[in-house]
mmCIF file of C-alpha atoms in Angstrom:
data_model
loop_
_atom_site.group_PDB
_atom_site.id
_atom_site.type_symbol
_atom_site.label_atom_id
_atom_site.label_comp_id
_atom_site.label_asym_id
_atom_site.label_seq_id
_atom_site.Cartn_x
_atom_site.Cartn_y
_atom_site.Cartn_z
ATOM 1 C CA MET A 1 -23.825 32.438 -47.067
ATOM 2 C CA SER A 2 -24.998 31.065 -50.408
ATOM 3 C CA ASP A 3 -28.626 31.218 -49.337
ATOM 4 C CA HIS A 4 -28.247 34.931 -48.632
ATOM 5 C CA ARG A 5 -26.931 35.869 -52.081
ATOM 6 C CA LYS A 6 -28.234 35.757 -55.573
ATOM 7 C CA GLY A 7 -26.630 36.133 -58.976
ATOM 8 C CA ASP A 8 -27.809 38.461 -61.703
ATOM 9 C CA GLY A 9 -25.824 36.876 -64.522
ATOM 10 C CA SER A 10 -23.115 39.522 -64.350
ATOM 11 C CA GLY A 11 -20.790 37.478 -62.202
ATOM 12 C CA VAL A 12 -21.416 39.791 -59.251
ATOM 13 C CA GLU A 13 -23.147 38.376 -56.202
ATOM 14 C CA THR A 14 -25.737 40.551 -54.472
ATOM 15 C CA PHE A 15 -27.513 40.164 -51.158
ATOM 16 C CA ASP A 16 -31.203 39.340 -50.882
ATOM 17 C CA ALA A 17 -32.776 42.118 -48.793
ATOM 18 C CA ARG A 18 -35.358 39.673 -47.425
ATOM 19 C CA SER A 19 -32.888 36.993 -46.334
ATOM 20 C CA PRO A 20 -33.278 35.289 -42.946
ATOM 21 C CA SER A 21 -30.020 36.806 -41.678
ATOM 22 C CA ARG A 22 -31.423 40.329 -42.000
ATOM 23 C CA ARG A 23 -34.580 39.227 -40.185
ATOM 24 C CA ARG A 24 -32.479 37.751 -37.379
ATOM 25 C CA PHE A 25 -30.419 40.941 -37.267
ATOM 26 C CA LEU A 26 -33.526 42.920 -36.341
ATOM 27 C CA LYS A 27 -34.324 40.455 -33.564
ATOM 28 C CA THR A 28 -30.928 40.268 -31.930
ATOM 29 C CA MET A 29 -29.054 43.483 -32.744
ATOM 30 C CA GLY A 30 -26.312 41.633 -30.912
ATOM 31 C CA ALA A 31 -23.110 42.810 -32.605
ATOM 32 C CA SER A 32 -20.744 44.568 -30.239
ATOM 33 C CA SER A 33 -20.532 48.351 -30.157
ATOM 34 C CA LEU A 34 -17.058 48.246 -31.677
ATOM 35 C CA ALA A 35 -18.068 45.954 -34.507
ATOM 36 C CA ALA A 36 -21.191 47.988 -35.182
ATOM 37 C CA ALA A 37 -19.187 51.197 -35.252
ATOM 38 C CA THR A 38 -16.426 49.970 -37.551
ATOM 39 C CA ALA A 39 -17.566 46.983 -39.610
ATOM 40 C CA PRO A 40 -19.571 47.151 -42.852
ATOM 41 C CA ALA A 41 -23.303 46.667 -42.416
ATOM 42 C CA TRP A 42 -23.339 43.172 -43.894
ATOM 43 C CA ALA A 43 -20.480 42.073 -41.629
ATOM 44 C CA GLN A 44 -22.573 43.171 -38.640
ATOM 45 C CA ILE A 45 -25.593 41.290 -39.952
ATOM 46 C CA ALA A 46 -23.537 38.158 -40.493
ATOM 47 C CA GLN A 47 -22.179 38.406 -36.956
ATOM 48 C CA ALA A 48 -25.627 38.993 -35.489
ATOM 49 C CA SER A 49 -26.989 36.059 -37.433
ATOM 50 C CA GLN A 50 -24.639 33.787 -35.493
ATOM 51 C CA ALA A 51 -26.225 34.806 -32.176
ATOM 52 C CA GLN A 52 -28.523 32.295 -30.557
ATOM 53 C CA SER A 53 -31.614 33.533 -28.737
ATOM 54 C CA GLU A 54 -31.288 31.677 -25.444
ATOM 55 C CA PRO A 55 -33.636 32.042 -22.455
ATOM 56 C CA VAL A 56 -32.317 34.605 -19.982
ATOM 57 C CA GLU A 57 -31.942 33.272 -16.455
ATOM 58 C CA PRO A 58 -32.964 35.519 -13.527
ATOM 59 C CA ARG A 59 -29.923 37.004 -11.851
ATOM 60 C CA ASP A 60 -29.596 37.427 -8.084
ATOM 61 C CA ASP A 61 -26.456 39.100 -6.754
ATOM 62 C CA GLY A 62 -27.273 38.367 -3.110
ATOM 63 C CA ALA A 63 -26.434 40.873 -0.390
ATOM 64 C CA PRO A 64 -24.953 44.138 -1.638
ATOM 65 C CA ALA A 65 -21.371 45.057 -0.762
ATOM 66 C CA GLU A 66 -20.424 48.313 0.897
ATOM 67 C CA GLY A 67 -21.106 51.206 -1.447
ATOM 68 C CA GLU A 68 -23.605 49.245 -3.533
ATOM 69 C CA GLN A 69 -27.380 49.431 -3.785
ATOM 70 C CA GLN A 70 -29.722 46.574 -4.558
ATOM 71 C CA VAL A 71 -32.282 47.058 -7.314
ATOM 72 C CA ARG A 72 -34.895 44.783 -8.795
ATOM 73 C CA LEU A 73 -35.344 45.201 -12.523
ATOM 74 C CA THR A 74 -37.828 43.243 -14.603
ATOM 75 C CA VAL A 75 -36.138 43.157 -17.995
ATOM 76 C CA ASN A 76 -38.003 41.600 -20.909
ATOM 77 C CA GLY A 77 -40.240 39.786 -18.439
ATOM 78 C CA VAL A 78 -37.404 38.377 -16.306
ATOM 79 C CA GLU A 79 -36.820 39.767 -12.806
ATOM 80 C CA HIS A 80 -33.206 40.406 -11.805
ATOM 81 C CA THR A 81 -31.857 41.413 -8.394
ATOM 82 C CA LEU A 82 -28.678 43.371 -8.983
ATOM 83 C CA ASN A 83 -26.193 45.163 -6.765
ATOM 84 C CA VAL A 84 -24.999 48.338 -8.432
ATOM 85 C CA LYS A 85 -23.066 51.470 -7.607
ATOM 86 C CA PRO A 86 -25.270 54.522 -7.026
ATOM 87 C CA ASN A 87 -23.838 56.139 -10.162
ATOM 88 C CA ALA A 88 -24.233 53.069 -12.405
ATOM 89 C CA VAL A 89 -25.946 54.013 -15.660
ATOM 90 C CA LEU A 90 -28.873 51.849 -16.754
ATOM 91 C CA LEU A 91 -27.423 51.384 -20.248
ATOM 92 C CA ASP A 92 -24.148 50.028 -18.847
ATOM 93 C CA VAL A 93 -25.902 47.711 -16.390
ATOM 94 C CA LEU A 94 -27.996 46.187 -19.176
ATOM 95 C CA ARG A 95 -25.066 45.786 -21.557
ATOM 96 C CA ASP A 96 -22.317 44.778 -19.141
ATOM 97 C CA ARG A 97 -24.165 42.934 -16.372
ATOM 98 C CA LEU A 98 -27.065 41.345 -18.264
ATOM 99 C CA GLU A 99 -25.259 41.136 -21.645
ATOM 100 C CA LEU A 100 -28.191 42.703 -23.502
ATOM 101 C CA THR A 101 -26.073 44.458 -26.104
ATOM 102 C CA GLY A 102 -28.862 45.286 -28.545
ATOM 103 C CA THR A 103 -29.263 48.669 -26.831
ATOM 104 C CA LYS A 104 -26.402 50.751 -28.217
ATOM 105 C CA LYS A 105 -24.085 53.288 -26.617
ATOM 106 C CA GLY A 106 -23.885 56.196 -29.018
ATOM 107 C CA CYS A 107 -23.198 59.766 -27.953
ATOM 108 C CA ASP A 108 -23.586 58.968 -24.219
ATOM 109 C CA GLN A 109 -25.225 62.403 -23.850
ATOM 110 C CA GLY A 110 -28.856 61.726 -24.737
ATOM 111 C CA GLN A 111 -28.458 63.333 -28.143
ATOM 112 C CA CYS A 112 -28.610 60.459 -30.653
ATOM 113 C CA GLY A 113 -31.286 58.059 -29.337
ATOM 114 C CA ALA A 114 -29.282 54.877 -30.025
ATOM 115 C CA CYS A 115 -29.771 53.811 -26.387
ATOM 116 C CA THR A 116 -33.571 54.190 -26.376
ATOM 117 C CA LEU A 117 -35.553 51.497 -24.577
ATOM 118 C CA LEU A 118 -38.904 51.279 -22.814
ATOM 119 C CA VAL A 119 -39.350 51.770 -19.083
ATOM 120 C CA ASN A 120 -42.923 51.001 -18.040
ATOM 121 C CA ASP A 121 -43.812 51.388 -21.750
ATOM 122 C CA THR A 122 -42.282 54.889 -21.953
ATOM 123 C CA ALA A 123 -39.304 55.604 -24.224
ATOM 124 C CA VAL A 124 -36.204 56.522 -22.191
ATOM 125 C CA ASN A 125 -32.622 57.427 -23.110
ATOM 126 C CA SER A 126 -30.900 54.808 -20.985
ATOM 127 C CA CYS A 127 -27.497 56.537 -21.189
ATOM 128 C CA LEU A 128 -28.878 59.363 -19.026
ATOM 129 C CA SER A 129 -30.726 57.197 -16.514
ATOM 130 C CA LEU A 130 -29.293 55.762 -13.294
ATOM 131 C CA ALA A 131 -30.091 52.114 -12.648
ATOM 132 C CA VAL A 132 -31.012 52.789 -9.002
ATOM 133 C CA SER A 133 -33.823 55.089 -10.117
ATOM 134 C CA HIS A 134 -35.582 52.145 -11.781
ATOM 135 C CA ASP A 135 -35.976 49.812 -8.818
ATOM 136 C CA GLY A 136 -39.158 47.813 -9.443
ATOM 137 C CA ASP A 137 -39.591 49.058 -13.007
ATOM 138 C CA GLU A 138 -40.386 46.977 -16.080
ATOM 139 C CA ILE A 139 -37.846 47.458 -18.850
ATOM 140 C CA THR A 140 -38.122 46.318 -22.450
ATOM 141 C CA THR A 141 -35.103 46.241 -24.745
ATOM 142 C CA ILE A 142 -34.922 45.346 -28.423
ATOM 143 C CA GLU A 143 -34.275 41.721 -27.426
ATOM 144 C CA GLY A 144 -37.673 41.576 -25.732
ATOM 145 C CA LEU A 145 -39.884 42.775 -28.585
ATOM 146 C CA ALA A 146 -40.183 39.639 -30.691
ATOM 147 C CA SER A 147 -42.390 36.744 -29.606
ATOM 148 C CA GLY A 148 -40.319 33.669 -30.314
ATOM 149 C CA ASP A 149 -39.627 33.649 -34.043
ATOM 150 C CA GLU A 150 -42.386 36.189 -34.714
ATOM 151 C CA LEU A 151 -41.128 39.743 -35.093
ATOM 152 C CA HIS A 152 -42.926 42.652 -33.476
ATOM 153 C CA PRO A 153 -44.904 44.588 -36.135
ATOM 154 C CA VAL A 154 -42.393 47.448 -35.973
ATOM 155 C CA GLN A 155 -39.453 45.096 -36.448
ATOM 156 C CA ALA A 156 -41.239 43.406 -39.353
ATOM 157 C CA ALA A 157 -41.979 46.762 -40.978
ATOM 158 C CA PHE A 158 -38.341 47.885 -40.636
ATOM 159 C CA TRP A 159 -37.305 44.672 -42.388
ATOM 160 C CA GLU A 160 -39.886 45.042 -45.157
ATOM 161 C CA HIS A 161 -38.956 48.681 -45.849
ATOM 162 C CA ASP A 162 -35.194 48.229 -45.474
ATOM 163 C CA ALA A 163 -35.260 50.990 -42.864
ATOM 164 C CA TYR A 164 -31.618 50.729 -41.851
ATOM 165 C CA GLN A 165 -28.151 50.726 -43.344
ATOM 166 C CA CYS A 166 -25.292 50.356 -40.845
ATOM 167 C CA GLY A 167 -27.822 49.266 -38.203
ATOM 168 C CA TYR A 168 -26.236 51.061 -35.249
ATOM 169 C CA CYS A 169 -29.229 53.308 -34.554
ATOM 170 C CA THR A 170 -31.840 50.713 -35.516
ATOM 171 C CA SER A 171 -32.679 49.322 -32.082
ATOM 172 C CA GLY A 172 -33.230 52.830 -30.709
ATOM 173 C CA GLN A 173 -35.310 53.791 -33.743
ATOM 174 C CA ILE A 174 -37.497 50.712 -33.305
ATOM 175 C CA MET A 175 -38.002 51.230 -29.568
ATOM 176 C CA SER A 176 -38.980 54.879 -30.079
ATOM 177 C CA ALA A 177 -41.391 53.864 -32.828
ATOM 178 C CA VAL A 178 -43.056 51.300 -30.571
ATOM 179 C CA ALA A 179 -43.586 53.934 -27.875
ATOM 180 C CA ILE A 180 -44.920 56.467 -30.388
ATOM 181 C CA LEU A 181 -47.392 54.040 -31.933
ATOM 182 C CA ASN A 182 -48.724 53.177 -28.477
ATOM 183 C CA ASP A 183 -49.179 56.844 -27.539
ATOM 184 C CA ASP A 184 -52.626 58.184 -28.464
ATOM 185 C CA ASN A 185 -51.410 61.756 -27.863
ATOM 186 C CA ILE A 186 -49.115 61.642 -30.912
ATOM 187 C CA GLY A 187 -50.732 62.314 -34.273
ATOM 188 C CA SER A 188 -50.714 59.753 -37.048
ATOM 189 C CA ASP A 189 -49.605 62.101 -39.842
ATOM 190 C CA ASP A 190 -46.062 62.060 -41.222
ATOM 191 C CA ALA A 191 -45.133 65.427 -39.679
ATOM 192 C CA SER A 192 -46.114 64.236 -36.199
ATOM 193 C CA ILE A 193 -44.071 61.065 -36.596
ATOM 194 C CA ARG A 194 -41.029 63.016 -37.802
ATOM 195 C CA GLU A 195 -41.299 65.354 -34.810
ATOM 196 C CA ALA A 196 -41.757 62.512 -32.328
ATOM 197 C CA MET A 197 -38.795 60.612 -33.816
ATOM 198 C CA SER A 198 -36.542 63.669 -33.988
ATOM 199 C CA GLY A 199 -34.531 62.475 -30.984
ATOM 200 C CA ASN A 200 -33.322 59.447 -32.952
ATOM 201 C CA ILE A 201 -30.497 60.263 -35.343
ATOM 202 C CA CYS A 202 -29.715 58.090 -38.364
ATOM 203 C CA ARG A 203 -26.304 59.080 -39.668
ATOM 204 C CA CYS A 204 -26.907 56.960 -42.780
ATOM 205 C CA GLY A 205 -29.923 59.116 -43.659
ATOM 206 C CA ALA A 206 -32.515 56.321 -43.879
ATOM 207 C CA TYR A 207 -35.261 58.627 -42.600
ATOM 208 C CA LYS A 208 -37.598 58.143 -45.573
ATOM 209 C CA ASN A 209 -37.606 54.374 -45.124
ATOM 210 C CA ILE A 210 -37.898 54.680 -41.353
ATOM 211 C CA LEU A 211 -40.977 56.863 -41.718
ATOM 212 C CA ALA A 212 -42.524 54.406 -44.184
ATOM 213 C CA ALA A 213 -41.810 51.546 -41.783
ATOM 214 C CA VAL A 214 -43.413 53.337 -38.824
ATOM 215 C CA GLN A 215 -46.561 54.122 -40.781
ATOM 216 C CA ASP A 216 -46.714 50.552 -42.099
ATOM 217 C CA ALA A 217 -46.342 49.231 -38.546
ATOM 218 C CA ARG A 218 -49.227 51.462 -37.454
ATOM 219 C CA GLY A 219 -51.511 49.677 -39.901
ATOM 220 C CA ARG A 220 -50.256 46.264 -38.771
ATOM 221 C CA MET A 221 -50.839 47.082 -35.114
ATOM 222 C CA GLU A 222 -54.265 48.588 -35.711
ATOM 223 C CA GLY A 223 -55.258 45.580 -37.784
ATOM 224 C CA ALA A 224 -54.179 43.228 -35.003
ATOM 225 C CA SER A 225 -56.105 45.091 -32.295
#
């Protein structure tokens, strides 16, 4: 951890806000729900920094058993054929079956936005969505935003502006921001962004930094287009 800390001469070690572990944290968001809910922010980041980004193999469950339904989900560009119960929630299928734990389970009532992901490029609260209703859909989670070692502009902006504290809501905040910035019907002013992001709750109160990150990402994305 020595490369993630710096001394100020006072004998107290402090963390470098631009360290690689924080960058990797935004890519993986892989700490478990329990760890993310109970551990200090830097403990989560350290845990996430241990995660290795391995290629995801397509999953095929074969013929469904009695009481199950077969669905085909293209998740982060990989097509999976899964057998699920009719009442299986999309969030649980992604976390428990595909082990994509970056999407967080928060209130489980569609109130906090921690579970936000993209379905056919539209932001969706995955805790309220049944997996069987997404047969044939393309789903993007936080794990699918980065291109190799290159962060998505929104992820990079969140890192630059330190737009998170405990990190639990961060993946949902980022996914909502991506959808908003790709929606021409949403205004570019601060008030419009605040309104559009109002479904994503940050209990740490990092809203000012989140807003700055979203607006910074807008400039990055417009400059790249």
